[in-house]
Amino acid sequence: MGTEITLDVGGLSLTYAKNARGMDHGSLFQERDRKPVRSNQLDYDYYEREGEDPTSAEMAFERPLKDILPRLELLGFNLDRVRQEYERTAEIWRVERQSLSDDDSESLPDLMSFSEFRRFATEHPLASLDDTFVSDFDEESRITVRGRFADQAVANRIPNCNSYNTWANSERSYFGELVNILHPYSVMRLLAHGNANDNTSVVWQYGPLVDAGWATEREFISGATRREAFLIATEGSSDIHILKRALELLRPGIADFFRFIDVCERHPFPGTGNLVKFASGLVKIDVHNQIIFLLDNDAEGLDAYERLSRLPLPANMRAVMLPELEVFRTFPAQGPEGIRDSDINRKAAALECYLDLDAGEYPSAKVRWTNYKESVGVYHGALEYKKTYADEFLRQRPQAITGASYDTSKIEVILDTLLSECTAMALDQWRSAN
């Protein structure tokens, strides 16, 4: 009979392969998600009789759906993509049904809108669906299998639905047949909408396949691949150290999706001018990596951003400035007329300004105006003692961050902006390919 490997959400199989690894789902997980999970494909009586440990045969990747969600977004599976997939599926279904009909005037069922389909898919938590196996195929058994989804009029409004010829053997598996009509990751993203399935386990169990000799453990690698990860290019090495530490502390569940230029010895493209030249060269050689050019919210960054905006950046590259913040509209700034509260957005807000400027025993934070940037018509400024603020942040440990002894609100805005841009980039690439 062979051995199956499935990707399951709350006991609902979204995709499977037999006697081979099939689709690689390693990018959904991290190494910490590798663990033994009890399997219905193993004969536990055999292991007990033989006095053997089944742990190696049980190996799987397991992670709560709520923690899979941000990884799905970075892979390009946000709700906008799911909506487009659903609408395309519905349109293909209409065309095929019309082409198979002998009567051109035959009216087709009024298919669910995407909003209706989304509500249908998330109305009942997966854990609440009956998973009792029903082996008979008579009408009474079919009614039992359909359970709360027995209303045929509702099922008929779902594209690709063939509820009369179902292979389902429980209410949960019948529900799976109704909603599993898109890419499996799109279905997972749909099920993750709202909070009904937050703690539902996503399981990719490879142990039985390896134990049976159909695959090797080295085929199952966790983490984002090089093509799925995002290369973040900044103008300075300190920015890289801060961002890497911010991801480790504040977004550890997706930190493997972000890679940075190696600055162990020195930054190979220091300054905004060199960063623009670097971007121009990458455009010309047509690299396929996903690249974000992250620029400071200051005059130098604004100048570089405007120059990058004039380049024909492909779908896998984009320039992003650090976000403007209200707190920067009245920030102490030292100039020829002394210290005055000034708006430092797009003038002097380097990455260090987004750190906790009250942490440590340092003088009150201020920027100092330096040179006039004629290309953008504003003065450029720099945060005084910015290295001390950076060093203080790099010394932080998770317990200080979670204990609220260090204010991470501004740096979290940067991370949210970065995630939003990366998600949009992944979606743009899918659109360009489809």
GROMACS .gro file of C-alpha atoms in nm:
model
  434
    1MET     CA    1   0.000   0.000   0.000
    2GLY     CA    2   0.293   0.238   0.052
    3THR     CA    3   0.335   0.530   0.290
    4GLU     CA    4   0.169   0.870   0.267
    5ILE     CA    5   0.307   1.204   0.376
    6THR     CA    6   0.058   1.485   0.432
    7LEU     CA    7   0.042   1.849   0.533
    8ASP     CA    8  -0.233   1.863   0.795
    9VAL     CA    9  -0.409   2.151   0.967
   10GLY     CA   10  -0.606   2.039   1.269
   11GLY     CA   11  -0.629   1.686   1.128
   12LEU     CA   12  -0.742   1.815   0.787
   13SER     CA   13  -0.509   1.704   0.506
   14LEU     CA   14  -0.446   1.982   0.253
   15THR     CA   15  -0.197   1.799   0.030
   16TYR     CA   16  -0.025   1.463   0.024
   17ALA     CA   17   0.229   1.247  -0.157
   18LYS     CA   18   0.283   0.873  -0.158
   19ASN     CA   19   0.617   0.695  -0.137
   20ALA     CA   20   0.804   1.023  -0.197
   21ARG     CA   21   0.855   1.355  -0.020
   22GLY     CA   22   0.630   1.544  -0.261
   23MET     CA   23   0.590   1.919  -0.211
   24ASP     CA   24   0.854   2.072   0.015
   25HIS     CA   25   0.692   2.246   0.313
   26GLY     CA   26   1.013   2.317   0.504
   27SER     CA   27   0.976   2.695   0.461
   28LEU     CA   28   0.667   2.690   0.684
   29PHE     CA   29   0.873   2.575   0.981
   30GLN     CA   30   1.185   2.643   1.183
   31GLU     CA   31   1.421   2.391   1.336
   32ARG     CA   32   1.258   2.431   1.678
   33ASP     CA   33   0.939   2.284   1.524
   34ARG     CA   34   1.103   1.945   1.460
   35LYS     CA   35   0.962   1.696   1.712
   36PRO     CA   36   0.803   1.349   1.743
   37VAL     CA   37   0.426   1.341   1.680
   38ARG     CA   38   0.210   1.032   1.722
   39SER     CA   39   0.121   0.889   1.381
   40ASN     CA   40  -0.173   0.678   1.263
   41GLN     CA   41   0.059   0.514   1.008
   42LEU     CA   42   0.270   0.338   1.270
   43ASP     CA   43   0.198   0.002   1.433
   44TYR     CA   44   0.261   0.087   1.796
   45ASP     CA   45   0.183  -0.266   1.904
   46TYR     CA   46   0.481  -0.380   1.696
   47TYR     CA   47   0.715  -0.132   1.863
   48GLU     CA   48   0.592  -0.242   2.205
   49ARG     CA   49   0.635  -0.612   2.124
   50GLU     CA   50   0.984  -0.555   1.988
   51GLY     CA   51   1.080  -0.322   2.271
   52GLU     CA   52   1.177  -0.051   2.021
   53ASP     CA   53   1.145   0.326   2.052
   54PRO     CA   54   0.914   0.472   1.782
   55THR     CA   55   1.045   0.827   1.828
   56SER     CA   56   1.252   0.840   1.506
   57ALA     CA   57   0.957   0.709   1.305
   58GLU     CA   58   0.732   0.976   1.456
   59MET     CA   59   0.945   1.275   1.353
   60ALA     CA   60   0.753   1.571   1.215
   61PHE     CA   61   0.741   1.946   1.192
   62GLU     CA   62   0.461   2.090   1.407
   63ARG     CA   63   0.370   2.455   1.462
   64PRO     CA   64   0.051   2.643   1.565
   65LEU     CA   65  -0.135   2.799   1.275
   66LYS     CA   66  -0.108   3.147   1.431
   67ASP     CA   67   0.273   3.114   1.411
   68ILE     CA   68   0.257   2.986   1.053
   69LEU     CA   69   0.052   3.291   0.949
   70PRO     CA   70   0.337   3.549   0.924
   71ARG     CA   71   0.545   3.296   0.730
   72LEU     CA   72   0.260   3.245   0.483
   73GLU     CA   73   0.240   3.621   0.435
   74LEU     CA   74   0.613   3.643   0.357
   75LEU     CA   75   0.571   3.359   0.106
   76GLY     CA   76   0.314   3.575  -0.072
   77PHE     CA   77  -0.002   3.411   0.060
   78ASN     CA   78  -0.197   3.705   0.199
   79LEU     CA   79  -0.574   3.746   0.178
   80ASP     CA   80  -0.551   3.953  -0.139
   81ARG     CA   81  -0.382   3.664  -0.319
   82VAL     CA   82  -0.634   3.416  -0.176
   83ARG     CA   83  -0.916   3.637  -0.304
   84GLN     CA   84  -0.765   3.652  -0.652
   85GLU     CA   85  -0.715   3.274  -0.657
   86TYR     CA   86  -1.073   3.215  -0.549
   87GLU     CA   87  -1.218   3.453  -0.807
   88ARG     CA   88  -1.008   3.296  -1.080
   89THR     CA   89  -1.118   2.947  -0.971
   90ALA     CA   90  -1.482   3.058  -0.974
   91GLU     CA   91  -1.449   3.206  -1.323
   92ILE     CA   92  -1.282   2.891  -1.462
   93TRP     CA   93  -1.559   2.682  -1.306
   94ARG     CA   94  -1.827   2.897  -1.473
   95VAL     CA   95  -1.661   2.873  -1.814
   96GLU     CA   96  -1.617   2.495  -1.788
   97ARG     CA   97  -1.974   2.439  -1.670
   98GLN     CA   98  -2.108   2.653  -1.952
   99SER     CA   99  -1.899   2.469  -2.211
  100LEU     CA  100  -2.030   2.131  -2.090
  101SER     CA  101  -2.391   2.241  -2.098
  102ASP     CA  102  -2.610   2.159  -2.397
  103ASP     CA  103  -2.841   2.444  -2.312
  104ASP     CA  104  -2.683   2.788  -2.344
  105SER     CA  105  -2.967   2.936  -2.144
  106GLU     CA  106  -2.906   2.708  -1.845
  107SER     CA  107  -2.857   2.919  -1.535
  108LEU     CA  108  -2.554   2.837  -1.325
  109PRO     CA  109  -2.559   2.842  -0.945
  110ASP     CA  110  -2.490   3.177  -0.785
  111LEU     CA  111  -2.142   3.110  -0.652
  112MET     CA  112  -2.029   3.249  -0.320
  113SER     CA  113  -1.845   3.578  -0.328
  114PHE     CA  114  -1.500   3.562  -0.173
  115SER     CA  115  -1.632   3.729   0.144
  116GLU     CA  116  -1.900   3.461   0.174
  117PHE     CA  117  -1.650   3.182   0.112
  118ARG     CA  118  -1.414   3.328   0.372
  119ARG     CA  119  -1.693   3.339   0.631
  120PHE     CA  120  -1.795   2.983   0.544
  121ALA     CA  121  -1.438   2.856   0.584
  122THR     CA  122  -1.384   3.020   0.923
  123GLU     CA  123  -1.731   2.999   1.079
  124HIS     CA  124  -1.659   2.667   1.251
  125PRO     CA  125  -1.321   2.600   1.421
  126LEU     CA  126  -1.158   2.284   1.287
  127ALA     CA  127  -1.140   2.142   1.638
  128SER     CA  128  -1.521   2.155   1.660
  129LEU     CA  129  -1.574   1.936   1.351
  130ASP     CA  130  -1.659   1.570   1.407
  131ASP     CA  131  -1.375   1.342   1.297
  132THR     CA  132  -1.558   1.012   1.364
  133PHE     CA  133  -1.482   0.769   1.081
  134VAL     CA  134  -1.789   0.658   0.881
  135SER     CA  135  -1.724   0.353   0.663
  136ASP     CA  136  -2.065   0.296   0.501
  137PHE     CA  137  -2.178   0.467   0.179
  138ASP     CA  138  -2.556   0.458   0.215
  139GLU     CA  139  -2.765   0.774   0.227
  140GLU     CA  140  -2.783   0.780   0.604
  141SER     CA  141  -2.404   0.762   0.625
  142ARG     CA  142  -2.373   1.044   0.371
  143ILE     CA  143  -2.597   1.261   0.587
  144THR     CA  144  -2.381   1.181   0.892
  145VAL     CA  145  -2.063   1.266   0.703
  146ARG     CA  146  -2.199   1.601   0.584
  147GLY     CA  147  -2.304   1.691   0.938
  148ARG     CA  148  -2.361   2.064   0.978
  149PHE     CA  149  -2.273   2.116   0.610
  150ALA     CA  150  -2.564   1.904   0.482
  151ASP     CA  151  -2.743   2.196   0.312
  152GLN     CA  152  -2.692   2.110  -0.054
  153ALA     CA  153  -2.787   2.460  -0.164
  154VAL     CA  154  -2.487   2.598   0.024
  155ALA     CA  155  -2.246   2.336  -0.113
  156ASN     CA  156  -2.364   2.403  -0.469
  157ARG     CA  157  -2.248   2.763  -0.439
  158ILE     CA  158  -1.884   2.657  -0.397
  159PRO     CA  159  -1.680   2.623  -0.719
  160ASN     CA  160  -1.533   2.280  -0.794
  161CYS     CA  161  -1.772   2.124  -0.543
  162ASN     CA  162  -1.883   1.768  -0.625
  163SER     CA  163  -2.066   1.687  -0.306
  164TYR     CA  164  -2.269   1.408  -0.468
  165ASN     CA  165  -1.952   1.207  -0.536
  166THR     CA  166  -1.758   1.258  -0.217
  167TRP     CA  167  -1.477   1.046  -0.074
  168ALA     CA  168  -1.516   1.202   0.270
  169ASN     CA  169  -1.555   0.973   0.570
  170SER     CA  170  -1.619   1.230   0.844
  171GLU     CA  171  -1.766   1.575   0.888
  172ARG     CA  172  -1.415   1.723   0.905
  173SER     CA  173  -1.293   1.557   0.586
  174TYR     CA  174  -1.614   1.659   0.405
  175PHE     CA  175  -1.554   2.019   0.511
  176GLY     CA  176  -1.202   1.978   0.372
  177GLU     CA  177  -1.341   1.876   0.034
  178LEU     CA  178  -1.556   2.187   0.029
  179VAL     CA  179  -1.284   2.441   0.111
  180ASN     CA  180  -0.967   2.277  -0.024
  181ILE     CA  181  -1.012   2.414  -0.376
  182LEU     CA  182  -0.711   2.648  -0.388
  183HIS     CA  183  -0.336   2.623  -0.337
  184PRO     CA  184  -0.289   2.445   0.000
  185TYR     CA  185  -0.113   2.750   0.146
  186SER     CA  186  -0.402   2.972   0.034
  187VAL     CA  187  -0.644   2.739   0.212
  188MET     CA  188  -0.424   2.754   0.521
  189ARG     CA  189  -0.417   3.134   0.503
  190LEU     CA  190  -0.795   3.135   0.476
  191LEU     CA  191  -0.831   2.910   0.781
  192ALA     CA  192  -0.596   3.140   0.972
  193HIS     CA  193  -0.826   3.439   0.922
  194GLY     CA  194  -0.974   3.551   1.252
  195ASN     CA  195  -0.889   3.364   1.570
  196ALA     CA  196  -1.097   3.046   1.546
  197ASN     CA  197  -0.802   2.823   1.449
  198ASP     CA  198  -0.514   3.011   1.614
  199ASN     CA  199  -0.385   2.720   1.821
  200THR     CA  200  -0.463   2.450   1.565
  201SER     CA  201  -0.154   2.246   1.483
  202VAL     CA  202  -0.002   2.242   1.136
  203VAL     CA  203   0.183   1.911   1.097
  204TRP     CA  204   0.415   1.785   0.823
  205GLN     CA  205   0.509   1.436   0.941
  206TYR     CA  206   0.798   1.275   0.757
  207GLY     CA  207   0.905   1.008   1.009
  208PRO     CA  208   0.691   0.720   0.869
  209LEU     CA  209   0.815   0.794   0.515
  210VAL     CA  210   1.179   0.789   0.625
  211ASP     CA  211   1.123   0.483   0.844
  212ALA     CA  212   0.976   0.298   0.545
  213GLY     CA  213   1.277   0.384   0.330
  214TRP     CA  214   1.100   0.610   0.080
  215ALA     CA  215   1.302   0.921   0.178
  216THR     CA  216   1.599   1.031   0.387
  217GLU     CA  217   1.589   1.272   0.678
  218ARG     CA  218   1.824   1.515   0.501
  219GLU     CA  219   1.544   1.587   0.252
  220PHE     CA  220   1.348   1.762   0.527
  221ILE     CA  221   1.511   2.098   0.595
  222SER     CA  222   1.338   2.380   0.780
  223GLY     CA  223   1.358   2.752   0.715
  224ALA     CA  224   1.320   2.994   0.428
  225THR     CA  225   1.524   2.908   0.121
  226ARG     CA  226   1.755   3.154  -0.052
  227ARG     CA  227   1.490   3.233  -0.315
  228GLU     CA  228   1.223   3.286  -0.048
  229ALA     CA  229   1.435   3.502   0.185
  230PHE     CA  230   1.473   3.879   0.157
  231LEU     CA  231   1.813   4.046   0.133
  232ILE     CA  232   1.807   4.373   0.326
  233ALA     CA  233   2.061   4.625   0.196
  234THR     CA  234   2.137   4.926   0.419
  235GLU     CA  235   2.381   5.214   0.395
  236GLY     CA  236   2.578   5.127   0.708
  237SER     CA  237   2.697   4.825   0.905
  238SER     CA  238   2.542   4.948   1.233
  239ASP     CA  239   2.198   4.938   1.068
  240ILE     CA  240   2.251   4.572   0.985
  241HIS     CA  241   2.352   4.482   1.341
  242ILE     CA  242   2.049   4.665   1.485
  243LEU     CA  243   1.799   4.510   1.243
  244LYS     CA  244   1.933   4.158   1.292
  245ARG     CA  245   1.911   4.197   1.668
  246ALA     CA  246   1.561   4.345   1.643
  247LEU     CA  247   1.441   4.044   1.445
  248GLU     CA  248   1.602   3.801   1.689
  249LEU     CA  249   1.439   3.973   1.987
  250LEU     CA  250   1.102   4.081   1.848
  251ARG     CA  251   1.025   3.856   1.549
  252PRO     CA  252   1.215   3.530   1.609
  253GLY     CA  253   0.945   3.328   1.433
  254ILE     CA  254   1.034   3.481   1.095
  255ALA     CA  255   1.395   3.594   1.144
  256ASP     CA  256   1.520   3.329   0.898
  257PHE     CA  257   1.337   3.508   0.614
  258PHE     CA  258   1.581   3.801   0.634
  259ARG     CA  259   1.942   3.805   0.524
  260PHE     CA  260   2.194   4.083   0.524
  261ILE     CA  261   2.515   4.177   0.346
  262ASP     CA  262   2.817   4.032   0.526
  263VAL     CA  263   2.977   4.315   0.725
  264CYS     CA  264   3.210   4.111   0.946
  265GLU     CA  265   3.512   4.304   0.816
  266ARG     CA  266   3.353   4.620   0.672
  267HIS     CA  267   3.046   4.730   0.476
  268PRO     CA  268   3.113   4.670   0.103
  269PHE     CA  269   2.876   4.951  -0.006
  270PRO     CA  270   2.893   5.221   0.265
  271GLY     CA  271   2.689   5.538   0.227
  272THR     CA  272   2.381   5.615   0.023
  273GLY     CA  273   2.577   5.692  -0.295
  274ASN     CA  274   2.738   5.350  -0.304
  275LEU     CA  275   2.405   5.185  -0.217
  276VAL     CA  276   2.243   5.350  -0.520
  277LYS     CA  277   2.530   5.231  -0.742
  278PHE     CA  278   2.491   4.881  -0.597
  279ALA     CA  279   2.119   4.883  -0.680
  280SER     CA  280   2.183   5.009  -1.032
  281GLY     CA  281   2.428   4.726  -1.091
  282LEU     CA  282   2.187   4.463  -0.962
  283VAL     CA  283   1.913   4.589  -1.195
  284LYS     CA  284   2.145   4.553  -1.494
  285ILE     CA  285   2.250   4.195  -1.418
  286ASP     CA  286   1.892   4.075  -1.348
  287VAL     CA  287   1.944   3.903  -1.014
  288HIS     CA  288   1.650   3.696  -0.889
  289ASN     CA  289   1.698   3.750  -0.516
  290GLN     CA  290   1.431   3.947  -0.331
  291ILE     CA  291   1.602   4.269  -0.223
  292ILE     CA  292   1.489   4.560  -0.006
  293PHE     CA  293   1.701   4.876  -0.008
  294LEU     CA  294   1.626   5.020   0.336
  295LEU     CA  295   1.705   5.390   0.372
  296ASP     CA  296   1.718   5.620   0.672
  297ASN     CA  297   1.441   5.874   0.731
  298ASP     CA  298   1.681   6.163   0.679
  299ALA     CA  299   1.799   6.395   0.401
  300GLU     CA  300   2.059   6.148   0.272
  301GLY     CA  301   1.802   5.870   0.273
  302LEU     CA  302   1.545   6.088   0.097
  303ASP     CA  303   1.797   6.177  -0.174
  304ALA     CA  304   1.886   5.809  -0.226
  305TYR     CA  305   1.518   5.708  -0.225
  306GLU     CA  306   1.436   5.957  -0.499
  307ARG     CA  307   1.730   5.836  -0.709
  308LEU     CA  308   1.632   5.471  -0.659
  309SER     CA  309   1.273   5.556  -0.753
  310ARG     CA  310   1.398   5.664  -1.094
  311LEU     CA  311   1.557   5.324  -1.156
  312PRO     CA  312   1.351   5.055  -1.335
  313LEU     CA  313   1.342   4.829  -1.029
  314PRO     CA  314   1.194   4.485  -1.110
  315ALA     CA  315   0.922   4.319  -0.901
  316ASN     CA  316   1.183   4.151  -0.679
  317MET     CA  317   1.344   4.480  -0.570
  318ARG     CA  318   1.212   4.788  -0.396
  319ALA     CA  319   1.338   5.091  -0.208
  320VAL     CA  320   1.190   5.168   0.134
  321MET     CA  321   1.250   5.462   0.367
  322LEU     CA  322   1.219   5.424   0.740
  323PRO     CA  323   0.866   5.535   0.837
  324GLU     CA  324   0.790   5.890   0.946
  325LEU     CA  325   0.675   5.912   1.309
  326GLU     CA  326   0.475   6.176   1.495
  327VAL     CA  327   0.727   6.175   1.779
  328PHE     CA  328   0.989   6.305   1.535
  329ARG     CA  329   0.785   6.618   1.452
  330THR     CA  330   0.898   6.789   1.775
  331PHE     CA  331   1.247   6.652   1.835
  332PRO     CA  332   1.530   6.850   1.999
  333ALA     CA  333   1.773   6.973   1.732
  334GLN     CA  334   2.092   7.174   1.772
  335GLY     CA  335   2.153   7.448   1.515
  336PRO     CA  336   2.317   7.791   1.487
  337GLU     CA  337   2.036   7.938   1.699
  338GLY     CA  338   2.062   7.680   1.976
  339ILE     CA  339   1.839   7.384   2.058
  340ARG     CA  340   1.486   7.394   1.920
  341ASP     CA  341   1.212   7.135   1.874
  342SER     CA  342   1.211   7.052   1.503
  343ASP     CA  343   1.050   6.809   1.260
  344ILE     CA  344   1.333   6.568   1.181
  345ASN     CA  345   1.131   6.340   0.950
  346ARG     CA  346   1.313   6.311   0.617
  347LYS     CA  347   1.591   6.525   0.760
  348ALA     CA  348   1.767   6.359   1.053
  349ALA     CA  349   1.587   6.040   1.168
  350ALA     CA  350   1.846   5.768   1.122
  351LEU     CA  351   1.777   5.413   1.240
  352GLU     CA  352   1.924   5.481   1.585
  353CYS     CA  353   1.647   5.739   1.647
  354TYR     CA  354   1.398   5.449   1.655
  355LEU     CA  355   1.568   5.293   1.958
  356ASP     CA  356   1.486   5.367   2.322
  357LEU     CA  357   1.660   5.702   2.362
  358ASP     CA  358   1.586   5.706   2.736
  359ALA     CA  359   1.768   5.378   2.800
  360GLY     CA  360   2.106   5.394   2.964
  361GLU     CA  361   2.269   5.685   3.143
  362TYR     CA  362   2.321   5.923   2.855
  363PRO     CA  363   2.240   6.292   2.799
  364SER     CA  364   1.897   6.382   2.659
  365ALA     CA  365   1.879   6.282   2.295
  366LYS     CA  366   1.913   6.546   2.026
  367VAL     CA  367   2.018   6.575   1.665
  368ARG     CA  368   2.268   6.825   1.529
  369TRP     CA  369   2.214   6.992   1.195
  370THR     CA  370   2.514   6.946   0.968
  371ASN     CA  371   2.506   7.013   0.592
  372TYR     CA  372   2.245   7.145   0.351
  373LYS     CA  373   2.131   6.879   0.101
  374GLU     CA  374   2.065   7.083  -0.210
  375SER     CA  375   1.921   6.793  -0.414
  376VAL     CA  376   1.623   6.762  -0.176
  377GLY     CA  377   1.622   7.117  -0.039
  378VAL     CA  378   1.660   7.040   0.333
  379TYR     CA  379   1.930   7.034   0.598
  380HIS     CA  380   2.067   6.697   0.700
  381GLY     CA  381   2.111   6.614   1.066
  382ALA     CA  382   2.260   6.337   1.278
  383LEU     CA  383   2.175   6.196   1.620
  384GLU     CA  384   2.444   6.272   1.873
  385TYR     CA  385   2.603   5.976   2.055
  386LYS     CA  386   2.413   5.740   1.824
  387LYS     CA  387   2.665   5.459   1.877
  388THR     CA  388   2.587   5.456   2.249
  389TYR     CA  389   2.216   5.407   2.179
  390ALA     CA  390   2.296   5.128   1.934
  391ASP     CA  391   2.529   4.954   2.179
  392GLU     CA  392   2.264   4.974   2.451
  393PHE     CA  393   2.009   4.805   2.224
  394LEU     CA  394   2.252   4.533   2.113
  395ARG     CA  395   2.306   4.447   2.480
  396GLN     CA  396   1.936   4.382   2.538
  397ARG     CA  397   1.814   4.032   2.617
  398PRO     CA  398   1.467   3.883   2.556
  399GLN     CA  399   1.365   3.913   2.921
  400ALA     CA  400   1.430   4.290   2.916
  401ILE     CA  401   1.227   4.328   2.597
  402THR     CA  402   0.931   4.122   2.721
  403GLY     CA  403   0.953   4.286   3.062
  404ALA     CA  404   0.896   4.628   2.905
  405SER     CA  405   1.210   4.773   3.062
  406TYR     CA  406   1.321   4.876   2.713
  407ASP     CA  407   1.085   5.069   2.482
  408THR     CA  408   1.066   4.886   2.148
  409SER     CA  409   0.762   5.069   2.008
  410LYS     CA  410   0.954   5.268   1.744
  411ILE     CA  411   1.172   4.981   1.622
  412GLU     CA  412   0.861   4.763   1.598
  413VAL     CA  413   0.712   5.017   1.356
  414ILE     CA  414   1.017   4.959   1.135
  415LEU     CA  415   0.972   4.582   1.150
  416ASP     CA  416   0.601   4.611   1.068
  417THR     CA  417   0.685   4.836   0.771
  418LEU     CA  418   0.948   4.590   0.653
  419LEU     CA  419   0.708   4.294   0.677
  420SER     CA  420   0.439   4.485   0.490
  421GLU     CA  421   0.678   4.574   0.208
  422CYS     CA  422   0.811   4.219   0.183
  423THR     CA  423   0.458   4.075   0.172
  424ALA     CA  424   0.363   4.322  -0.102
  425MET     CA  425   0.677   4.232  -0.297
  426ALA     CA  426   0.601   3.860  -0.279
  427LEU     CA  427   0.246   3.929  -0.401
  428ASP     CA  428   0.373   4.149  -0.687
  429GLN     CA  429   0.600   3.868  -0.803
  430TRP     CA  430   0.314   3.620  -0.799
  431ARG     CA  431   0.102   3.860  -1.004
  432SER     CA  432   0.380   3.914  -1.258
  433ALA     CA  433   0.421   3.537  -1.293
  434ASN     CA  434   0.047   3.474  -1.331
   0.00000   0.00000   0.00000
